Coordinates of C-alpha atoms and ligand atoms in Angstrom, one line a residue:
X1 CA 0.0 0.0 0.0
X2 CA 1.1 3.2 -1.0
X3 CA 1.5 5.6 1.7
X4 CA 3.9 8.3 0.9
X5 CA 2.1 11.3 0.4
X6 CA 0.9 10.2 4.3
X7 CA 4.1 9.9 5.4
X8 CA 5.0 13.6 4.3
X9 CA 2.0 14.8 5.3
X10 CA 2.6 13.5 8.8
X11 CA 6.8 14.8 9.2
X12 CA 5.8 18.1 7.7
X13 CA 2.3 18.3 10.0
X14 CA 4.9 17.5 13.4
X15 CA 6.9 20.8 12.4
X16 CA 3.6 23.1 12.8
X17 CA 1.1 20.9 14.6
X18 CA 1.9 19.1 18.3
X19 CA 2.6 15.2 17.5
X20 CA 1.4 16.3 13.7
X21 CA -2.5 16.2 14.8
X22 CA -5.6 18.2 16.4
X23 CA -6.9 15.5 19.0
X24 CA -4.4 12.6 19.9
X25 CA -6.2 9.4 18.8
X26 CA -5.3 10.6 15.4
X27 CA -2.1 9.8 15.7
X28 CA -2.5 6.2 15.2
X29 CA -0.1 6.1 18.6
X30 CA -1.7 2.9 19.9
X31 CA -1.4 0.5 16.7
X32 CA 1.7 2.1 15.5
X33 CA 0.8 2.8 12.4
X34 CA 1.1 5.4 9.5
X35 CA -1.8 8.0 10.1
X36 CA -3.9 8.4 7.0
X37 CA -4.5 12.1 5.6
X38 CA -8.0 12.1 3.8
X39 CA -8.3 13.6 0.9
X40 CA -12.2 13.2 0.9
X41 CA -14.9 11.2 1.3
X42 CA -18.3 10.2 -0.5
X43 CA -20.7 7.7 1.8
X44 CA -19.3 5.1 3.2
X45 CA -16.0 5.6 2.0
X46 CA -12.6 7.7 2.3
X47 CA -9.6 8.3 0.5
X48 CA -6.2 9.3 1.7
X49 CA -4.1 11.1 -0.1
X50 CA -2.3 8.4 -1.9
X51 CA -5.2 7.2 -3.8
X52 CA -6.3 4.5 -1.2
X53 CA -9.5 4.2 -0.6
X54 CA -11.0 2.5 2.3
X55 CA -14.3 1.8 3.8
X56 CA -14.7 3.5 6.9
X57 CA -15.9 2.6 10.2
X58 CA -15.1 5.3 12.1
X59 CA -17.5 8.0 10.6
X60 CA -15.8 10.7 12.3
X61 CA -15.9 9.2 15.8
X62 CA -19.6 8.7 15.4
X63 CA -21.2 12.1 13.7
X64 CA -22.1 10.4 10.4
X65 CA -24.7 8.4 10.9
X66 CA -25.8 8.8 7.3
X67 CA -22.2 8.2 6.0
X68 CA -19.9 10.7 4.3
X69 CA -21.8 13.8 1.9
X70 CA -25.3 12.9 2.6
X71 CA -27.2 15.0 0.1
X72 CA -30.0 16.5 2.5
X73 CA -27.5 17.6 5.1
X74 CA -25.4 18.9 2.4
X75 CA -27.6 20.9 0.6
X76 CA -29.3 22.4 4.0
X77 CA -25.5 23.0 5.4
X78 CA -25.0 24.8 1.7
X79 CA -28.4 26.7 1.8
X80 CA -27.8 28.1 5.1
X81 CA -23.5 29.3 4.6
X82 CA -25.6 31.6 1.9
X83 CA -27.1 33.5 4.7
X84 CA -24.4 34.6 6.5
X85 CA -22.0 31.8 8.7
X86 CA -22.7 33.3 12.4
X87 CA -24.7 35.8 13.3
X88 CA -24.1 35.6 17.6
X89 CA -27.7 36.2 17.3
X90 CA -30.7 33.9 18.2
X91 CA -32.3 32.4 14.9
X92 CA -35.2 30.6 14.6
X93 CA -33.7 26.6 13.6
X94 CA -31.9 26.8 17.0
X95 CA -36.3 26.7 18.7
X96 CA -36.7 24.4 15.9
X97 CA -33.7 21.8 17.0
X98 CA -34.3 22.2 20.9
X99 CA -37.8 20.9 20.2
X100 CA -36.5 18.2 18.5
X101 CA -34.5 16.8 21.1
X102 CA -37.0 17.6 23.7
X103 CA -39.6 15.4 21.9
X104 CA -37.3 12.8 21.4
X105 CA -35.8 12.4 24.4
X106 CA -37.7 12.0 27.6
X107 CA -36.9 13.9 31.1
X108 CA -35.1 16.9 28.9
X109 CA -37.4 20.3 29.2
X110 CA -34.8 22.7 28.3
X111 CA -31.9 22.5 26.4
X112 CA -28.8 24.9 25.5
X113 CA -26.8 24.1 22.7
X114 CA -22.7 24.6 22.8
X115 CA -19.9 23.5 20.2
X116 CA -18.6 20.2 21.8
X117 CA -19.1 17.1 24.1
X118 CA -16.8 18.5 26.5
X119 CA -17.8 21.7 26.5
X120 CA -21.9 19.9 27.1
X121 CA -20.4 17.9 29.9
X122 CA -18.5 20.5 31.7
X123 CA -21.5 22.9 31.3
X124 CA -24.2 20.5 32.7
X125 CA -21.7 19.4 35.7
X126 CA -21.3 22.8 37.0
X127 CA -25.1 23.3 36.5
X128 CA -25.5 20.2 38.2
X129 CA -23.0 21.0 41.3
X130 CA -25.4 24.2 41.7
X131 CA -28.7 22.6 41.6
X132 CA -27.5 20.5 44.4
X133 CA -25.6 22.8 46.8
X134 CA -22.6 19.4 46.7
X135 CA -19.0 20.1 44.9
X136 CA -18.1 16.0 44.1
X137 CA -18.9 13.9 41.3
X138 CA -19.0 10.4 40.4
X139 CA -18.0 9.2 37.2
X140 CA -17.2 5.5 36.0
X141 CA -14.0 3.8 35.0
X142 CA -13.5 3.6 31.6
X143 CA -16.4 6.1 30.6
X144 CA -15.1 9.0 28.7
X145 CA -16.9 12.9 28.8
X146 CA -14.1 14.9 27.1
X147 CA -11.4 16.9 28.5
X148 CA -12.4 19.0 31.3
X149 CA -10.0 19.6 34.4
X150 CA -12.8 17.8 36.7
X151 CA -13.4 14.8 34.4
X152 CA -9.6 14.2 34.0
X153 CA -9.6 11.6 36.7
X154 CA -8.5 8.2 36.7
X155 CA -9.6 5.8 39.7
X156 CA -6.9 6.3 42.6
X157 CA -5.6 3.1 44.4
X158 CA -8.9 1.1 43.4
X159 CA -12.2 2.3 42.6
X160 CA -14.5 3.7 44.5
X161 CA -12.4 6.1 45.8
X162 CA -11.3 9.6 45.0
X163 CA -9.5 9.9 42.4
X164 CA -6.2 11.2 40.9
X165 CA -5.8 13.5 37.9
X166 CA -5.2 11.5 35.3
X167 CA -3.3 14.4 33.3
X168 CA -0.4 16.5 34.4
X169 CA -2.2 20.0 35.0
X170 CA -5.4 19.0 36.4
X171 CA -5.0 20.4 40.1
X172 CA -5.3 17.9 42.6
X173 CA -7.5 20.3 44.5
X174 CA -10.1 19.9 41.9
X175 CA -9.5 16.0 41.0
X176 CA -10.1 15.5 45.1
X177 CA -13.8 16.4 44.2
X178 CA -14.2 13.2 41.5
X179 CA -14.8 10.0 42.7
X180 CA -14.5 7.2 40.2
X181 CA -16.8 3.8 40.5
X182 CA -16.6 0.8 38.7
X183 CA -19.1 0.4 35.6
X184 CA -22.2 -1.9 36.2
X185 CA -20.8 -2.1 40.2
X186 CA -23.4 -0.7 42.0
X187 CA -21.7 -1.5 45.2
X188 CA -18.8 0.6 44.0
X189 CA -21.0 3.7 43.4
X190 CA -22.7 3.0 47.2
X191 CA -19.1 2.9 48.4
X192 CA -18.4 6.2 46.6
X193 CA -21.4 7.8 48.2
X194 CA -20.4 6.6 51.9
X195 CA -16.7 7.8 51.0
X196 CA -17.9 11.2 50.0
X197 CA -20.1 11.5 52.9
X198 CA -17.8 10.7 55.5
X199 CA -14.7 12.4 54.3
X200 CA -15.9 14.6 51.2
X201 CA -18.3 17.2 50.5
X202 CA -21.4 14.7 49.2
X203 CA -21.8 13.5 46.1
X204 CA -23.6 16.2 44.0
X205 CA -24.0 14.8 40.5
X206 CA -22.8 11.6 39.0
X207 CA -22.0 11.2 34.8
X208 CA -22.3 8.2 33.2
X209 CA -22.4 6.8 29.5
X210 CA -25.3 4.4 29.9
X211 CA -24.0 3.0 26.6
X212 CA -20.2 3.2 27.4
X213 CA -17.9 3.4 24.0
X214 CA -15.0 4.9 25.2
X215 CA -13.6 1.8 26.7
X216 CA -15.0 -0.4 23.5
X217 CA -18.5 -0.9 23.7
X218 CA -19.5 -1.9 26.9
X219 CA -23.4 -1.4 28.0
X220 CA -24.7 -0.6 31.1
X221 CA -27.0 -3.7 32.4
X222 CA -30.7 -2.1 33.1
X223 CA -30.3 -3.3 36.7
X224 CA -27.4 -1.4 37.4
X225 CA -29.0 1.9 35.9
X226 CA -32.2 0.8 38.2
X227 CA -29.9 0.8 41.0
X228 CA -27.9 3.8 40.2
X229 CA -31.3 5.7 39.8
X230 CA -32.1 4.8 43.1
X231 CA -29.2 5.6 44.9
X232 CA -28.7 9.1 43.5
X233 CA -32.2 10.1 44.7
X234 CA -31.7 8.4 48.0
X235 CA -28.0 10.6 48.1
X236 CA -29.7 13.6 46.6
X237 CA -27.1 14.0 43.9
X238 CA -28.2 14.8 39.6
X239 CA -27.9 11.7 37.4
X240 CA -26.5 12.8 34.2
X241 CA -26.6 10.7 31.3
X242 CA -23.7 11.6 28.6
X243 CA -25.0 10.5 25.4
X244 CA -22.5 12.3 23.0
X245 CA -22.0 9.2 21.4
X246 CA -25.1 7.0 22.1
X247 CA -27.6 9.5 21.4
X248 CA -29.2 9.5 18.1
X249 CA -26.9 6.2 17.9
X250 CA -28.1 3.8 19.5
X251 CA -30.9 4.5 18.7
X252 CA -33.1 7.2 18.3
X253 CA -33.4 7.8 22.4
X254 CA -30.1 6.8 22.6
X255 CA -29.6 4.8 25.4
X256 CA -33.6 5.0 27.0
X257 CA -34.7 2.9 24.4
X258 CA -33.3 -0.2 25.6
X259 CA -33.9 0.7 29.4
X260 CA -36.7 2.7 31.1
X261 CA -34.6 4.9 33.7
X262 CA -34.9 8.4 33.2
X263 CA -31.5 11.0 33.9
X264 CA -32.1 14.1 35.3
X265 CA -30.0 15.7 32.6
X266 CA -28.4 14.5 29.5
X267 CA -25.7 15.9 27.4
X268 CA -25.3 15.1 23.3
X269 CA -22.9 15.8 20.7
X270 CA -21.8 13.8 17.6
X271 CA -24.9 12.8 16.0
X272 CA -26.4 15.8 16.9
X273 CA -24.4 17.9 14.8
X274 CA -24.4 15.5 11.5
X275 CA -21.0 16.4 11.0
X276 CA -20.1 19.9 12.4
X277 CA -19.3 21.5 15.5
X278 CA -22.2 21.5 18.0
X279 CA -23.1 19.7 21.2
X280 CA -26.3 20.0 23.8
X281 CA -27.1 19.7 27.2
X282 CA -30.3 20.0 28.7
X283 CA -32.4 18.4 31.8
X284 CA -35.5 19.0 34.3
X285 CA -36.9 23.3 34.0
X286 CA -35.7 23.3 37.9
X287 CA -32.1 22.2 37.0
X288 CA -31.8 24.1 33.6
X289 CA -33.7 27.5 35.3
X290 CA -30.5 27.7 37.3
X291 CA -28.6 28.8 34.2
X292 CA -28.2 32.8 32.8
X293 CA -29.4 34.8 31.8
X294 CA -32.7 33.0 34.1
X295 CA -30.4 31.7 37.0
X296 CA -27.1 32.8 38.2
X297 CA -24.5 30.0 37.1
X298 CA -22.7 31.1 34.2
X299 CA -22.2 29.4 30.7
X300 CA -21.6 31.1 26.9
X301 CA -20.1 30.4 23.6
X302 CA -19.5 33.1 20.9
X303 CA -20.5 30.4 18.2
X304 CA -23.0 28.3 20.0
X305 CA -26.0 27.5 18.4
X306 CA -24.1 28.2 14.8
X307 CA -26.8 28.3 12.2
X308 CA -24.6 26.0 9.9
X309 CA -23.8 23.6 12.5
X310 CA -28.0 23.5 14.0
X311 CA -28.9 23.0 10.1
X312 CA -26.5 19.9 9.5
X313 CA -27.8 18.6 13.1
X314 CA -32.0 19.2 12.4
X315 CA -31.6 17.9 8.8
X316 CA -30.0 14.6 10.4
X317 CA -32.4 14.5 13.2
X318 CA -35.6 14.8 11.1
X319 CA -34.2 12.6 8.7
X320 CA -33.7 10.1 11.5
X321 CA -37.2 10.7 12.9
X322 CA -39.0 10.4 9.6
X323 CA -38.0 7.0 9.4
X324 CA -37.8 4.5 12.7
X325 CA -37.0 1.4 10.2
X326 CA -33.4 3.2 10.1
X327 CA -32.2 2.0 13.3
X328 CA -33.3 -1.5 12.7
X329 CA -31.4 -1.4 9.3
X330 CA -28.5 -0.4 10.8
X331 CA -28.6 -3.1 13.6
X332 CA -29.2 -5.6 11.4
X333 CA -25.9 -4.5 9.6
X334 CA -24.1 -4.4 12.8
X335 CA -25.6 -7.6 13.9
X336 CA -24.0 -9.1 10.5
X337 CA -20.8 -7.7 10.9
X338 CA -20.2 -8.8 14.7
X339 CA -21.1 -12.0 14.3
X340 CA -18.9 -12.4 11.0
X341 CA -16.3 -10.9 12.9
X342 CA -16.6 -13.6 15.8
X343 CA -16.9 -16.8 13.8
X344 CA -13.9 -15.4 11.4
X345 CA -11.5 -15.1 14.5
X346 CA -13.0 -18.0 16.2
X347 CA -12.5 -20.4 13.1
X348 CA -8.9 -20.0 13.7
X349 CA -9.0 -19.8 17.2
X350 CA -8.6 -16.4 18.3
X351 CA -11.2 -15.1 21.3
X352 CA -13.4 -12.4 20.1
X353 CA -16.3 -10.8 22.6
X354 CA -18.6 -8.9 20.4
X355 CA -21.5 -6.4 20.8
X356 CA -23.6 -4.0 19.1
X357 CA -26.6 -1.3 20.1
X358 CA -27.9 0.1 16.8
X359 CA -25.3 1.2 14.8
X360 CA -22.2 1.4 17.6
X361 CA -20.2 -2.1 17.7
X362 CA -17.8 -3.1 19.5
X363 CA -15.2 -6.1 20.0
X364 CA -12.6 -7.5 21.8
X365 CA -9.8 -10.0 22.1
X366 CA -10.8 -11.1 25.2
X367 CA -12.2 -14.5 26.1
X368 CA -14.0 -13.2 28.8
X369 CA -17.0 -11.0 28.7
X370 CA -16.1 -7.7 29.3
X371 CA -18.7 -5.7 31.7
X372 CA -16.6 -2.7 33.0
X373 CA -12.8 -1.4 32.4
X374 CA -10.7 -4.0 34.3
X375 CA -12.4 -6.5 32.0
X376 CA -11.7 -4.7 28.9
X377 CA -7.9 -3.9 30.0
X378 CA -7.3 -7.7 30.3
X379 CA -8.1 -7.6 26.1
X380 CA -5.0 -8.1 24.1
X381 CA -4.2 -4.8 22.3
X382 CA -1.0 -6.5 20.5
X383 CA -3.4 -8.4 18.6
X384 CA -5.8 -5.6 18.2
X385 CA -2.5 -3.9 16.2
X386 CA -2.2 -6.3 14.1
X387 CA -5.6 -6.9 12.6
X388 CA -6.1 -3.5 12.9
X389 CA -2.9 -3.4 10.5
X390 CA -4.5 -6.0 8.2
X391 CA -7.4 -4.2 7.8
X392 CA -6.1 -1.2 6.8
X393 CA -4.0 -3.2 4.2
X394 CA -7.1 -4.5 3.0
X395 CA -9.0 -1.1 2.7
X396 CA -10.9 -1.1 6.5
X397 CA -10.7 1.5 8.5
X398 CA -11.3 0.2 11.6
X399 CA -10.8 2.8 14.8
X400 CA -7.7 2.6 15.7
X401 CA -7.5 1.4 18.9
X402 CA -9.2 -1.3 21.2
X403 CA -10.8 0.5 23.2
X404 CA -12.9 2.2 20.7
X405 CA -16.4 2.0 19.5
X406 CA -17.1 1.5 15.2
X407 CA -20.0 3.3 13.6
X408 CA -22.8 1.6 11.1
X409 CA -23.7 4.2 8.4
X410 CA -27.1 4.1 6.5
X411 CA -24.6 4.2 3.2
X412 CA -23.1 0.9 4.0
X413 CA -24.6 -1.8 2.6
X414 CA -24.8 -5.7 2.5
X415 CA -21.8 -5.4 0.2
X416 CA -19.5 -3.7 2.5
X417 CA -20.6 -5.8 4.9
X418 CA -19.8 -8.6 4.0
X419 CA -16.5 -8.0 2.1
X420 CA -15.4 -5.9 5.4
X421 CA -16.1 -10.0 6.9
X422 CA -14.3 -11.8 4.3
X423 CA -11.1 -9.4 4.6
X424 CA -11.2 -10.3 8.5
X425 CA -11.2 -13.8 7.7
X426 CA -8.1 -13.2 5.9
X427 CA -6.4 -11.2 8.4
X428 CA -7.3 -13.8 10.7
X429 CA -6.1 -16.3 8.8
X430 CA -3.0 -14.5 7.8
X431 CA -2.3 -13.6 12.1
X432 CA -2.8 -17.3 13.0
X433 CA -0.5 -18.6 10.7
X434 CA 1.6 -15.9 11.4
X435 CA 2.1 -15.3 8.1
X436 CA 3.2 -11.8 6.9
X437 CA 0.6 -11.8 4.4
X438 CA 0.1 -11.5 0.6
X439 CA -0.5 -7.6 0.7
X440 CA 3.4 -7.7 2.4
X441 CA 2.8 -3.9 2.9
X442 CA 2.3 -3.4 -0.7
X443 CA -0.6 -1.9 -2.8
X444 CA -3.7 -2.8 -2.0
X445 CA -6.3 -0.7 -4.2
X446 CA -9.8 -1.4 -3.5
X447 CA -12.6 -0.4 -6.1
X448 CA -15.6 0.7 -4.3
Ligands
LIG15 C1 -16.8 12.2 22.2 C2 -17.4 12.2 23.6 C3 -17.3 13.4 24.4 C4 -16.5 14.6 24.0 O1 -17.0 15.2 22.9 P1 -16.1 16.3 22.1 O2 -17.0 16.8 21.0 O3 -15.0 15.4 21.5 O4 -15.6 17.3 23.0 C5 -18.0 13.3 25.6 N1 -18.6 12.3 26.0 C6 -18.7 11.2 25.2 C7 -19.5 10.0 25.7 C8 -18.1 11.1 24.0 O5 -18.1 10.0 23.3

């Protein structure tokens, strides 16, 4: 496989840009290989910059849930640049889009709309803290809600304890306030509690991705978010549900499709924004009220609630309401590829857990179910390199790292499907005979 024009890209990207790229995963770091600079994209496919095209499964970390240059978002995204790209005035779509997500998702009253996950996250957490008069949070193992200083946390010695900043730079007079649970371990979020009420300030809010796909895909059992429920109203602390990723995703409701507890507050990104910048948060009128110009806790964004960015998201959102056979489509096509996927790497006797919601999947090479974050460390990421290697060879673009989640597209069909399985059944093949492979590193062109 050619990869030249890559490699130049990437040296003369490192003189300008830190490590060559704008958010690390980019960097291919983890599988140690060549990043791909994209040259474009049309459906369900991309093309770097050497000419090699490859079928993508990583949709732009989720946004794309209709694939690459979908017409109607396109020509809604193109319709609106005409009148003007920001105003930093209210417009009309941004009612239109709230109302949207408020219909669609239950338990959400009031919404604001910001520019990323984090930036949703970090706003509803603060909001959250106020509402309930208590400065610590819980968050889970594993779960990911961007890059704020407070969310930065890793679990300490164990979970269910405070934890420690998991970057240089977060202050540990702010990572003090985070305590970090074990996923689907209720006992570990009761322990938490007790912790924080004995030694800390009370638990105020706890975030959680009821559909985790940060560490792989790894969803949260309906008992567990039963339990959780429960305990947060007994502890008087604000559930939030961060559905960046699920929502939209997994299915229409995200995750309350598949499980009938209800957050106080949810946060969304990715899908939301069918491609551009924006992200929302929203919740209960009590909680949200709090917020200026109403209430007194403090949130803005020059270019939040961008009329390009709330066009792309409503266009994909109506598009996804006006049809409910889409998410069963898209499972279906998920529920394919996992299962090819499993018997592929089982036929040659490699361990693969597999799992889908809607259009996220997720697997690991792991012969153990994996139910929270110490499971899914014990998955063997050497292998993960390599068939994340061959498929790249082969023209899949697989995200590139094991504990990521892959995105279904409406554009992909049976086709890519399948021929997505039969190059794993190769790569397979190819790792258990330990065989370097008939592509050797060289040219592998695939005609879409
Ligand atoms: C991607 C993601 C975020 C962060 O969103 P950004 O737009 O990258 O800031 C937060 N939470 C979850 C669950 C995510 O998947």
């Amino acid at each position: 496989m050619n990869l030249l024009q890559s490699i130049n890209d990437f040296n003369e990207a490192k003189q300008v840009i830190v490590g060559g790229v704008n958010s690390p995963v980019r960097a291919f770091g983890s599988v140690d290989g060549v990043p791909r600079f994209i040259h474009k994209a049309k459906g369900a496919h991309i093309y770097d910059v050497d000419g090699n095209v490859y079928i993508d499964f990583v949709q732009s970390w989720g946004p794309l849930i209709f694939g690459h240059c979908d017409k109607d978002i396109e020509s809604s995204v193109l319709q609106s640049v005409k009148n003007g790209l920001s105003f930093g005035a209210p417009t009309e779509i941004e009612t239109t889009l709230a109302k949207e997500i408020i219909s669609i998702y239950d338990g959400v009253q009031k919404v604001r709309l910001v520019s990323s996950g984090t930036e949703a996250t970090m706003s509803a957490i603060r909001l959250a803290r106020a509402y309930s008069g208590k400065d610590d949070l819980i968050k889970f193992d594993g779960c990911y809600h961007g890059h704020s200083d407070s969310l930065l946390v890793s679990a300490g010695s164990g979970c269910a304890t405070f934890g420690a900043p998991s970057s240089p730079g977060v202050p540990k007079d702010l990572s003090k306030h985070t305590l970090v649970a074990r996923y689907n371990d209720i006992d570990s979020v009761r322990a938490c509690f007790e912790e924080s009420k004995t030694k800390g300030s009370g638990v105020g809010c706890v975030i959680i991705e009821p559909i985790a796909g940060n560490m792989g895909l790894v969803p949260a059992d309906r008992e567990f978010l039963r339990a959780l429920r429960k305990a947060c109203d007994e502890y008087g602390a604000v559930l939030i549900f961060d559905e960046v990723m699920s929502g939209f995703r997994a299915s229409l409701r995200g995750s309350l499709e598949s499980c009938d507890v209800l957050p106080d507050m949810a946060t969304f990104g990715k899908v939301i924004g069918g491609g551009m910048p924006l992200a929302a948060f929203g919740g209960k009128d009590e909680i949200m009220k709090l917020l200026s110009p109403e209430g007194s806790v403090y949130q803005a964004g020059t270019l939040s609630g961008n009329p390009v960015a709330v066009s792309a998201g409503l266009t994909s959102l109506l598009k996804l309401k006006s049809d409910p056979s889409i998410f069963d489509t898209l499972a279906k096509k998920a529920h394919t590829l996992t299962q090819g996927l499993k018997d592929a790497a089982q036929s040659v006797g490699i361990p693969l857990q597999v799992c889908h919601r809607g259009s996220m999947f997720g697997f690991f090479f792991n012969d153990k179910p994996v139910r929270n974050f110490d499971d899914a460390k014990q998955s063997d990421t050497a292998m993960f390199a390599k068939f994340h290697q061959k498929m790249l060879e082969r023209g899949v673009y697989l995200a590139c790292s094991q504990f990521e989640s892959g995105f279904i597209c409406t554009a992909m069909g049976e086709k890519e499907i399948q021929s997505t399985i039969d190059r794993a059944k190769e790569s397979f093949e190819e790792i258990a005979n330990n065989s370097v492979g008939k592509y050797n590193g060289q040219a592998a062109r695939y005609a879409p």
